[in-house]
Amino acid sequence: MAVGKAGEPADRDTLSIRFGNTQVAEGGLALSGYDEAPVAAHLKGHEIEIGVDLALGEGKATVWTCDLTHGYISINADYRS
C-alpha cells in the first residue's frame, strides 16, 4: 500500500512484489495460484525481506526499518487490497 504513497512515480500495472523468495504479484496483479502459507511463515521470521520492483529502470535501494511492531501489523492486517 505504501508504494503508491511514496510520492515517486509508480505504475500499478508494472509492479512486482515478493516476500522472501515468494513472488506474490507481477504486472500489478496477484500471481495465479498464490499460496499465502510460505509468506506467513516468512513474516514470522526475525528478519523479513520484502522486494518491490517498480519496473522503472536499473536503480536499486535497500531500506532497513523496524516499524513492524505488533500494533502496526494489526492495523495493516485489517484490510487487503
Short mmCIF file of C-alpha atoms in Angstrom, two decimals:
data_model
loop_
_atom_site.label_atom_id
_atom_site.label_comp_id
_atom_site.label_asym_id
_atom_site.label_seq_id
_atom_site.Cartn_x
_atom_site.Cartn_y
_atom_site.Cartn_z
CA MET A 1 0.00 0.00 0.00
CA ALA A 2 2.79 2.43 0.88
CA VAL A 3 4.50 2.04 -2.50
CA GLY A 4 1.85 4.24 -4.10
CA LYS A 5 2.10 6.80 -1.29
CA ALA A 6 5.85 7.46 -1.55
CA GLY A 7 5.48 10.49 -3.80
CA GLU A 8 7.54 8.91 -6.59
CA PRO A 9 6.37 7.50 -9.94
CA ALA A 10 4.86 4.04 -9.63
CA ASP A 11 2.66 2.29 -12.16
CA ARG A 12 0.49 -0.39 -10.59
CA ASP A 13 0.41 -2.31 -13.87
CA THR A 14 4.18 -2.93 -13.80
CA LEU A 15 4.58 -3.53 -10.06
CA SER A 16 6.05 -6.82 -8.79
CA ILE A 17 6.21 -7.79 -5.11
CA ARG A 18 7.81 -10.65 -3.21
CA PHE A 19 8.14 -11.67 0.43
CA GLY A 20 11.38 -13.54 0.95
CA ASN A 21 11.64 -15.90 -2.02
CA THR A 22 7.89 -15.99 -2.66
CA GLN A 23 6.66 -13.87 -5.56
CA VAL A 24 3.13 -12.67 -4.80
CA ALA A 25 2.43 -10.10 -7.52
CA GLU A 26 3.67 -9.43 -11.03
CA GLY A 27 2.48 -6.92 -13.59
CA GLY A 28 0.30 -5.33 -10.94
CA LEU A 29 -1.70 -8.49 -10.27
CA ALA A 30 -1.58 -11.27 -7.69
CA LEU A 31 0.01 -14.40 -9.12
CA SER A 32 -2.37 -17.17 -10.05
CA GLY A 33 -2.18 -19.97 -7.51
CA TYR A 34 -0.54 -17.74 -4.92
CA ASP A 35 -0.08 -19.65 -1.66
CA GLU A 36 -0.13 -17.48 1.45
CA ALA A 37 1.47 -20.17 3.69
CA PRO A 38 5.13 -19.53 2.75
CA VAL A 39 4.62 -15.78 3.10
CA ALA A 40 3.04 -16.21 6.54
CA ALA A 41 5.98 -18.39 7.58
CA HIS A 42 8.48 -15.80 6.28
CA LEU A 43 6.72 -13.00 8.18
CA LYS A 44 7.23 -14.89 11.45
CA GLY A 45 11.00 -14.68 11.00
CA HIS A 46 13.40 -12.36 12.78
CA GLU A 47 14.46 -10.65 9.53
CA ILE A 48 11.82 -10.05 6.87
CA GLU A 49 12.71 -9.31 3.27
CA ILE A 50 10.16 -7.57 1.07
CA GLY A 51 11.07 -6.97 -2.56
CA VAL A 52 9.33 -4.36 -4.70
CA ASP A 53 10.13 -3.92 -8.39
CA LEU A 54 8.64 -0.79 -9.95
CA ALA A 55 9.99 -1.73 -13.42
CA LEU A 56 11.20 1.84 -13.93
CA GLY A 57 14.88 1.19 -14.61
CA GLU A 58 18.05 -0.34 -13.22
CA GLY A 59 18.24 1.56 -9.92
CA LYS A 60 18.29 -0.32 -6.61
CA ALA A 61 17.91 0.59 -2.98
CA THR A 62 17.95 -1.23 0.33
CA VAL A 63 15.91 0.14 3.21
CA TRP A 64 16.25 -1.09 6.78
CA THR A 65 13.33 -0.46 9.10
CA CYS A 66 11.97 -1.63 12.42
CA ASP A 67 8.38 -0.42 12.11
CA LEU A 68 6.87 -3.88 12.22
CA THR A 69 5.57 -3.74 15.76
CA HIS A 70 2.54 -5.81 16.70
CA GLY A 71 0.33 -2.70 16.65
CA TYR A 72 1.46 -1.69 13.16
CA ILE A 73 0.91 -5.19 11.81
CA SER A 74 -2.53 -5.42 13.45
CA ILE A 75 -3.66 -2.17 11.83
CA ASN A 76 -2.48 -3.26 8.40
CA ALA A 77 -3.80 -6.81 8.73
CA ASP A 78 -7.37 -5.49 8.92
CA TYR A 79 -7.57 -4.95 5.17
CA ARG A 80 -6.35 -6.47 1.93
CA SER A 81 -6.02 -4.78 -1.42
#
